[in-house]
XYZ file of C-alpha atoms in Angstrom:
563
model
C 53.489 24.451 -38.235
C 51.507 26.087 -35.449
C 48.938 27.401 -38.015
C 48.378 23.890 -39.432
C 47.943 22.460 -35.906
C 45.310 25.138 -35.182
C 43.442 24.242 -38.388
C 43.570 20.584 -37.436
C 42.150 21.292 -33.977
C 39.347 23.432 -35.431
C 38.492 20.747 -37.949
C 38.302 18.079 -35.256
C 36.059 20.319 -33.121
C 33.714 20.872 -36.062
C 33.554 17.130 -36.739
C 32.811 16.432 -33.069
C 30.075 19.084 -33.062
C 28.490 17.642 -36.210
C 28.556 14.147 -34.688
C 26.940 15.446 -31.507
C 24.171 17.225 -33.438
C 23.575 14.148 -35.591
C 23.373 11.817 -32.589
C 21.044 14.201 -30.733
C 18.757 14.406 -33.738
C 18.659 10.620 -34.032
C 18.118 9.814 -30.405
C 15.880 12.706 -29.428
C 17.235 12.506 -25.900
C 15.599 15.721 -24.754
C 12.151 14.415 -25.687
C 10.110 11.260 -25.661
C 11.692 8.561 -27.823
C 10.417 8.451 -31.378
C 7.986 5.678 -32.203
C 9.699 3.033 -34.277
C 13.092 3.293 -32.606
C 14.432 2.001 -29.342
C 17.363 2.980 -27.176
C 19.562 -0.138 -27.146
C 20.941 0.625 -23.688
C 24.296 1.614 -22.273
C 26.231 -1.146 -23.998
C 25.552 0.151 -27.506
C 25.446 3.475 -29.292
C 22.925 5.123 -31.591
C 19.504 3.633 -32.186
C 18.216 0.470 -33.739
C 14.965 -0.166 -35.536
C 12.293 -2.013 -33.594
C 11.507 -5.234 -35.375
C 7.933 -6.438 -34.901
C 7.892 -9.634 -32.873
C 5.135 -11.803 -31.430
C 5.796 -13.548 -28.122
C 3.810 -16.136 -26.198
C 2.750 -15.324 -22.647
C 1.288 -17.711 -20.086
C -0.571 -16.581 -16.993
C -0.079 -19.724 -14.895
C -2.867 -18.856 -12.485
C -6.164 -20.693 -12.209
C -8.646 -18.179 -13.637
C -5.839 -15.773 -14.546
C -7.358 -14.976 -17.923
C -10.288 -13.081 -16.441
C -8.498 -9.773 -16.963
C -7.498 -10.440 -20.573
C -9.079 -8.066 -23.107
C -11.315 -9.677 -25.713
C -9.080 -8.337 -28.468
C -5.632 -9.212 -27.194
C -3.650 -7.572 -29.976
C -5.535 -4.458 -31.040
C -6.905 -2.964 -27.848
C -5.626 0.607 -27.264
C -3.038 -0.339 -24.636
C -1.621 -3.238 -26.671
C -1.374 -1.003 -29.746
C 0.557 1.659 -27.841
C 2.953 -0.905 -26.338
C 3.550 -2.381 -29.791
C 4.303 1.108 -31.081
C 6.846 1.614 -28.307
C 8.426 -1.845 -28.139
C 7.477 -3.689 -31.313
C 6.083 -6.525 -29.213
C 2.729 -8.287 -29.546
C 1.727 -10.879 -26.956
C -0.320 -14.000 -27.531
C -1.973 -14.457 -24.135
C -2.762 -17.831 -22.598
C -4.261 -18.671 -19.201
C -5.295 -21.781 -17.272
C -8.304 -23.040 -15.326
C -6.502 -25.943 -13.673
C -3.750 -26.487 -11.100
C -0.808 -24.106 -11.328
C 1.666 -26.788 -10.222
C 0.248 -29.222 -12.769
C 0.591 -26.720 -15.604
C 4.156 -25.789 -14.676
C 5.169 -29.438 -14.455
C 3.622 -30.023 -17.878
C 5.417 -27.207 -19.690
C 8.769 -28.073 -18.145
C 8.437 -31.825 -18.729
C 7.389 -31.313 -22.346
C 9.875 -28.549 -23.077
C 7.069 -26.277 -24.293
C 7.802 -23.286 -22.088
C 6.160 -20.095 -23.447
C 8.415 -17.107 -24.075
C 7.190 -15.317 -20.927
C 5.456 -16.924 -17.948
C 3.885 -15.375 -14.849
C 3.398 -17.863 -12.025
C 3.098 -18.081 -8.220
C 6.381 -18.104 -6.310
C 5.715 -18.467 -2.596
C 8.802 -20.491 -1.657
C 11.488 -22.649 -3.228
C 10.795 -25.514 -0.826
C 7.394 -26.550 -2.138
C 4.570 -25.984 -4.605
C 5.023 -23.833 -7.686
C 8.243 -22.248 -6.400
C 9.943 -25.598 -6.028
C 8.965 -26.532 -9.585
C 10.264 -23.202 -10.922
C 13.525 -23.487 -8.977
C 14.143 -26.982 -10.360
C 13.528 -25.747 -13.903
C 15.942 -22.859 -13.376
C 18.747 -25.071 -12.077
C 18.184 -27.476 -14.980
C 18.676 -24.705 -17.538
C 15.079 -24.248 -18.690
C 14.868 -20.582 -17.607
C 16.841 -17.735 -19.134
C 19.591 -16.249 -16.957
C 18.717 -12.552 -16.809
C 21.946 -11.413 -15.149
C 23.664 -10.161 -18.350
C 20.621 -8.030 -19.200
C 19.951 -6.200 -15.937
C 22.163 -3.177 -16.536
C 20.555 -2.717 -19.936
C 17.036 -2.698 -18.474
C 17.039 -0.513 -15.330
C 13.339 -0.918 -14.578
C 13.707 -4.684 -14.461
C 16.794 -4.301 -12.293
C 14.677 -2.231 -9.895
C 12.007 -4.949 -9.800
C 14.454 -7.616 -8.615
C 15.589 -5.557 -5.610
C 12.680 -3.387 -4.401
C 9.831 -4.264 -2.036
C 11.141 -7.746 -1.236
C 11.694 -9.107 2.275
C 15.436 -9.404 2.839
C 15.312 -13.032 3.976
C 13.089 -14.087 1.069
C 15.389 -12.281 -1.362
C 18.449 -14.086 -0.005
C 17.105 -17.607 0.288
C 14.306 -17.868 -2.286
C 14.345 -15.215 -4.990
C 18.136 -15.463 -5.186
C 18.446 -19.031 -3.977
C 22.033 -20.149 -3.296
C 21.331 -22.923 -5.827
C 21.072 -20.245 -8.528
C 24.812 -19.557 -8.005
C 24.509 -15.815 -8.395
C 22.303 -15.905 -11.474
C 18.992 -14.054 -11.719
C 16.093 -15.983 -13.235
C 12.983 -14.350 -11.786
C 11.343 -10.934 -11.995
C 8.966 -10.193 -9.075
C 5.610 -8.543 -9.756
C 2.875 -7.192 -7.471
C 5.543 -6.097 -5.015
C 5.293 -2.862 -2.984
C 7.414 0.187 -3.694
C 9.425 -0.254 -0.501
C 7.105 1.667 1.831
C 4.652 0.075 4.298
C 1.846 2.167 2.768
C 2.332 0.412 -0.552
C 1.733 -3.127 0.743
C -1.523 -4.267 -0.815
C -4.273 -5.418 1.540
C -6.068 -8.363 -0.073
C -8.889 -8.261 2.496
C -9.240 -11.997 2.944
C -12.179 -12.960 5.109
C -15.695 -14.410 5.248
C -18.457 -12.612 3.376
C -22.205 -13.202 3.840
C -25.140 -12.106 1.714
C -26.564 -8.943 3.263
C -30.204 -9.764 2.545
C -29.886 -13.072 4.397
C -28.274 -11.427 7.416
C -31.060 -8.858 7.433
C -33.759 -11.549 7.239
C -32.161 -13.369 10.177
C -31.686 -10.124 12.129
C -27.971 -10.872 12.424
C -25.266 -8.206 12.498
C -22.257 -9.121 10.373
C -19.781 -7.800 12.938
C -21.174 -10.135 15.616
C -20.094 -13.273 13.758
C -16.449 -13.477 14.824
C -15.910 -17.044 16.125
C -16.371 -20.548 14.723
C -19.231 -21.268 17.126
C -21.131 -18.169 16.030
C -20.394 -18.979 12.392
C -21.772 -22.501 12.834
C -24.982 -21.169 14.397
C -25.381 -18.727 11.498
C -24.904 -21.441 8.882
C -27.518 -23.640 10.564
C -30.010 -20.765 10.432
C -29.209 -20.225 6.767
C -29.627 -23.913 5.951
C -33.002 -24.019 7.683
C -34.163 -20.631 6.412
C -35.228 -21.604 2.899
C -33.135 -18.920 1.197
C -32.793 -18.891 -2.601
C -30.304 -17.732 -5.217
C -31.304 -15.398 -8.071
C -32.695 -18.377 -10.005
C -34.977 -19.429 -7.167
C -32.857 -22.441 -6.234
C -31.739 -23.216 -2.653
C -28.553 -21.523 -1.533
C -25.471 -23.351 -0.317
C -24.855 -22.093 3.228
C -21.070 -21.800 2.800
C -18.406 -22.363 0.170
C -15.288 -21.093 -1.568
C -13.978 -20.122 -4.963
C -12.056 -22.567 -7.186
C -10.224 -25.570 -5.750
C -11.304 -24.795 -2.206
C -9.728 -21.323 -2.161
C -9.873 -20.172 0.588
C -11.428 -22.681 2.992
C -8.854 -21.607 5.601
C -10.973 -18.509 6.268
C -13.550 -20.775 7.918
C -10.853 -22.040 10.299
C -9.567 -18.652 11.463
C -10.063 -19.531 15.129
C -7.036 -21.833 15.000
C -4.730 -19.362 13.245
C -2.227 -16.851 14.606
C 0.010 -14.042 13.385
C 2.692 -16.159 11.717
C 5.602 -15.473 9.379
C 7.194 -18.939 9.469
C 6.467 -22.659 9.349
C 6.970 -22.978 13.104
C 4.583 -22.530 16.021
C 4.978 -22.431 19.787
C 2.731 -25.074 21.323
C 2.778 -26.661 24.797
C 5.962 -24.795 25.666
C 8.045 -25.922 22.710
C 8.598 -25.067 19.076
C 6.896 -27.320 16.541
C 6.575 -27.462 12.778
C 3.099 -26.459 11.568
C 2.368 -29.982 10.339
C 2.502 -31.247 13.929
C 0.033 -28.800 15.458
C -2.776 -30.308 17.521
C -4.994 -27.573 16.094
C -5.393 -29.662 12.950
C -7.561 -32.138 14.808
C -9.976 -29.366 15.798
C -9.883 -27.865 12.293
C -10.597 -31.230 10.731
C -13.526 -32.094 12.967
C -15.040 -28.628 12.537
C -14.895 -28.788 8.757
C -16.293 -32.322 8.778
C -19.207 -31.092 10.883
C -19.967 -28.386 8.343
C -19.858 -30.854 5.463
C -21.790 -33.587 7.251
C -24.616 -31.258 8.256
C -25.054 -29.753 4.798
C -23.522 -26.417 5.781
C -20.607 -26.412 3.332
C -20.377 -26.926 -0.430
C -19.444 -30.552 -1.128
C -18.019 -29.507 -4.505
C -15.903 -26.638 -3.142
C -12.593 -28.483 -3.425
C -13.216 -29.506 -7.042
C -14.733 -26.277 -8.322
C -13.315 -24.917 -11.551
C -13.073 -21.139 -11.820
C -16.138 -21.159 -14.104
C -18.244 -23.160 -11.663
C -17.113 -21.152 -8.664
C -17.842 -17.838 -10.380
C -21.287 -19.026 -11.358
C -22.091 -19.918 -7.753
C -20.721 -16.596 -6.569
C -22.392 -14.327 -9.112
C -25.813 -15.947 -8.751
C -25.803 -15.560 -4.979
C -25.825 -19.322 -4.504
C -23.186 -19.085 -1.790
C -24.744 -17.541 1.306
C -21.255 -17.218 2.836
C -17.937 -17.503 1.013
C -14.307 -17.374 2.133
C -11.799 -15.510 -0.062
C -11.146 -11.931 -1.092
C -14.217 -9.672 -1.555
C -14.360 -10.620 -5.280
C -15.685 -7.185 -6.213
C -14.350 -7.324 -9.766
C -16.761 -10.185 -10.497
C -19.653 -9.160 -8.288
C -19.967 -5.490 -9.180
C -20.804 -6.293 -12.801
C -23.114 -9.233 -12.078
C -24.952 -9.889 -8.813
C -24.589 -6.369 -7.464
C -26.174 -4.959 -10.633
C -29.111 -7.360 -10.846
C -29.677 -7.935 -7.134
C -28.042 -5.154 -5.103
C -29.893 -6.277 -1.981
C -27.730 -9.419 -2.002
C -24.460 -7.478 -1.564
C -22.082 -9.459 0.634
C -20.975 -8.083 3.997
C -17.746 -8.834 5.842
C -18.327 -11.089 8.838
C -16.507 -10.235 12.052
C -13.588 -9.889 11.349
C -13.050 -13.390 12.638
C -10.839 -13.808 15.703
C -7.725 -15.957 15.788
C -6.666 -18.259 18.629
C -5.301 -15.352 20.677
C -8.497 -13.352 20.365
C -7.020 -10.911 17.841
C -8.696 -10.313 14.508
C -7.617 -12.551 11.646
C -5.772 -10.287 9.232
C -2.974 -10.180 6.688
C 0.521 -10.534 8.138
C 3.466 -9.030 6.289
C 7.122 -8.206 6.710
C 8.297 -4.746 5.553
C 8.998 -6.301 2.159
C 6.900 -8.982 0.571
C 7.740 -12.672 1.010
C 6.320 -14.616 -1.905
C 4.733 -13.047 -4.958
C 4.012 -13.667 -8.626
C 7.117 -13.800 -10.784
C 7.908 -13.485 -14.467
C 10.459 -15.750 -16.087
C 11.620 -16.279 -19.651
C 12.152 -19.543 -21.469
C 15.781 -20.431 -22.018
C 14.787 -21.130 -25.625
C 13.255 -17.722 -26.302
C 14.474 -16.484 -29.682
C 14.379 -12.779 -28.885
C 14.967 -12.195 -25.155
C 15.579 -8.491 -25.730
C 12.063 -8.087 -27.101
C 10.542 -9.670 -24.001
C 12.724 -7.651 -21.647
C 12.065 -4.472 -23.625
C 8.326 -5.081 -23.126
C 8.638 -5.707 -19.381
C 11.026 -2.803 -18.890
C 8.751 -0.402 -20.770
C 5.558 -1.215 -18.878
C 7.496 -0.673 -15.636
C 8.692 2.779 -16.686
C 6.811 5.907 -15.603
C 5.288 6.187 -19.064
C 4.454 2.488 -19.201
C 2.776 2.451 -15.797
C 0.597 5.397 -16.785
C -0.427 3.457 -19.865
C -1.058 0.270 -17.879
C -3.282 1.922 -15.280
C -4.868 4.832 -17.157
C -4.591 4.093 -20.865
C -4.113 6.736 -23.528
C -3.667 10.357 -22.504
C -6.393 12.481 -24.055
C -8.527 9.419 -24.755
C -8.896 7.919 -21.287
C -7.315 10.488 -18.974
C -5.752 13.908 -18.700
C -2.877 15.092 -16.500
C -3.832 17.644 -13.852
C -1.024 19.036 -11.702
C 1.074 16.022 -12.583
C -1.625 13.537 -11.553
C -3.633 11.456 -14.045
C -7.400 11.980 -13.883
C -9.987 9.952 -15.753
C -11.969 11.828 -18.377
C -15.404 11.987 -16.696
C -17.351 10.265 -19.481
C -14.761 7.486 -19.680
C -14.802 6.980 -15.912
C -18.590 6.787 -15.950
C -18.515 4.134 -18.656
C -15.829 2.096 -16.878
C -17.654 2.332 -13.546
C -20.909 1.185 -15.082
C -19.367 -1.577 -17.163
C -15.923 -2.797 -15.951
C -15.665 -5.032 -19.023
C -15.102 -1.899 -21.098
C -12.061 -1.107 -18.986
C -10.815 -4.678 -19.344
C -11.241 -4.626 -23.113
C -9.349 -1.346 -23.387
C -6.391 -3.337 -22.041
C -6.492 -1.790 -18.567
C -6.691 -4.916 -16.410
C -4.039 -7.474 -17.300
C -0.792 -5.489 -17.020
C -0.895 -4.279 -13.373
C -1.587 -7.738 -11.986
C 0.912 -9.697 -14.055
C 3.690 -7.410 -15.259
C 4.241 -4.544 -12.836
C 6.155 -4.587 -9.563
C 7.993 -2.356 -7.072
C 5.110 0.061 -7.354
C 1.845 1.154 -5.771
C -0.641 3.061 -7.888
C -2.580 3.911 -4.724
C 0.467 5.619 -3.207
C 1.663 7.280 -6.413
C -1.770 8.373 -7.654
C -4.176 8.440 -4.698
C -7.739 8.741 -5.929
C -9.450 11.929 -4.706
C -12.281 11.094 -2.322
C -14.908 12.590 -4.613
C -13.762 10.394 -7.502
C -13.744 7.042 -5.723
C -16.346 4.534 -6.824
C -18.560 2.983 -4.221
C -16.632 -0.251 -4.798
C -13.319 1.423 -3.996
C -14.869 2.826 -0.835
C -16.248 -0.599 0.044
C -12.827 -2.217 -0.422
C -11.264 0.469 1.760
C -13.869 -0.151 4.441
C -12.775 -3.798 4.569
C -9.117 -2.749 4.859
C -9.979 -0.383 7.703
C -11.540 -3.278 9.616
C -8.639 -5.628 8.866
C -5.442 -3.527 8.861
C -2.234 -5.277 7.868
C -0.100 -6.618 10.699
C 3.614 -5.947 10.034
C 6.233 -8.106 11.749
C 9.763 -6.842 11.123
C 11.580 -10.095 11.829
C 13.524 -12.748 9.980
C 11.332 -15.782 9.412
C 12.375 -18.798 11.472
C 11.776 -20.900 8.357
C 15.127 -19.788 6.976
C 16.978 -21.195 9.975
C 15.913 -24.699 9.038
C 18.042 -24.479 5.914
C 21.159 -24.498 8.124
C 20.133 -27.883 9.546
C 22.657 -30.490 8.325
C 19.872 -32.901 7.381
C 17.752 -30.304 5.623
C 18.218 -31.594 2.068
C 17.550 -35.126 3.251
C 14.323 -33.880 4.864
C 13.274 -32.073 1.674
C 13.924 -35.228 -0.339
C 11.884 -37.390 2.038
C 8.944 -34.972 2.113
C 8.930 -33.832 -1.527
C 6.202 -36.307 -2.407
C 4.100 -35.557 0.669
C 1.162 -33.195 0.270
C -0.236 -32.343 3.672
C -3.070 -30.182 2.364
C -4.301 -32.855 -0.051
C -4.363 -35.456 2.719
C -6.067 -33.014 5.062
C -8.800 -32.330 2.513
C -9.104 -36.056 1.835
C -9.824 -36.529 5.539
C -12.796 -34.157 5.263
C -14.658 -36.859 3.339
C -13.621 -39.953 5.310
C -16.368 -42.384 6.368
C -15.987 -41.568 10.073
C -14.309 -39.100 12.370
C -11.891 -41.777 13.518
C -10.924 -42.641 9.956
C -10.450 -38.916 9.261
C -8.178 -38.560 12.281
C -6.247 -41.629 11.155
C -5.585 -39.955 7.782
C -4.412 -36.801 9.558
C -2.211 -38.685 12.013
C -0.747 -40.739 9.171
C 0.499 -37.703 7.229
C 1.798 -36.146 10.455
C 3.671 -39.351 11.233
C 5.279 -39.322 7.770
C 6.659 -35.876 8.485
C 7.926 -37.075 11.875
C 9.588 -40.045 10.216
C 11.338 -37.599 7.893
C 12.793 -35.789 10.924
C 10.495 -32.804 11.360
C 10.738 -32.861 15.162
C 14.544 -32.874 15.093
C 14.437 -29.997 12.632
C 12.163 -27.990 14.931
C 14.591 -28.535 17.831
C 17.462 -27.296 15.653
C 15.511 -24.171 14.677
C 14.624 -23.480 18.311
C 18.314 -23.624 19.257
C 19.330 -21.332 16.415
C 16.530 -18.871 17.168
C 17.635 -18.659 20.800
C 21.007 -17.374 19.627
C 19.573 -14.221 18.025
C 16.935 -11.603 18.746
C 15.621 -10.880 15.238
C 13.756 -14.123 14.545
C 9.981 -14.264 14.184
C 7.668 -17.235 14.161
């Protein structure tokens, strides 16, 4: 009896050992996963074959297709991702309004499998549209999948401001469900917050001809004087046609840079003015902003088409040097391969930096985590959600990020002491022609799929390997360092106001910015002010002053609120 029991135990041990060896051989856990198989996650065992699948992807950003490779499906990065995940993406982008496009896909029920779109807040703009779609069941609830895809789970919790996470990303209206995957978020450290270097940039050759130092132009009065000199100076673009003294990129982005003198370091929708707290729509500063912009337009100092520019038109004006001064980011990705190659003397210089109303430089304001960012979401009707999530999870793995930023090891880069380094000939080609880098598939993933990460922190570029454009971008950041305010935004206190939903309902159809821009082109200053005062009055009628009083009372009860 004892002998038989011993034989039974030995037999079971041998069977267990054989099973362990078989499973190890199949899964290859000690090595990189075999191409053609995928680990199905903790809820299953063994491996399953990757089935090829094609998914639709929409970049719901005006001009968002600029980073798409010419060959979407067979560039080196796409091929490697397909090998690892089985997924091929059909990429689509827009050159129109983001809100308009989102409204269209949701109203028509034609939501692509994966969408990347702006998500700045759930109380207006794109975020409000996305939130409505989520609560109406048009977005896939990702909650059941998060444990299966740890890199996605990390994205929904890392590098996000705690108040934004609570009230927007995980809106109470979502009832505990997760619909959105943040991208372009920092890795949780202040060093990883990206500096976008917004500002005003002027053509260097024009400044030189006028004997003007870029750093001296730091107020609206000085800017006006400069633009007058440019208008009267007879300056030309690369085609020999008169320049436009000042302008923006598409749809007026970002005309606010020309109005920096009425800005402040703000993290909420509320401002302190004349000894009391007000909502931003009620600020008297808008009268001064309006009249200043009207002066620029009326005197031929600002592009009359700026607020209707498509991305194509705006880029043409930018890359031909037609804009003597523009307000936005430095736009180096476009300029380094166009204007700066043909006419390097026209290289734009950062003005100022411009000063805000308190005399401080106008710069990017952040909380320790990011508030508002691009997000990915999946259609509720997607046929293969695991394929989409497998794709997103993979490109956010260590291996996937290397692929997204550096391409194929041995082809585009080598690893040296654990750090990826471009192969010199490849780097030279990419530096000389950035389109080659784009078409290798090395542009579209970082900006639209990857979050909770900073390539600059993880893989800092050695000084001797930085391009002159990287050094130029860093020089802008050094002049305009990020301002971090570690406070809870006062905007979240308004949501405790008993009449908040009533206020949102009454103001949902109001578009302050559209009315403000409409006032730029009114027949007279008085008519322009009437348009401004009319939209301000509509917000007052909706209860904005009572809301501001409520927020002021709530803020007085705590010491961690920032405005």
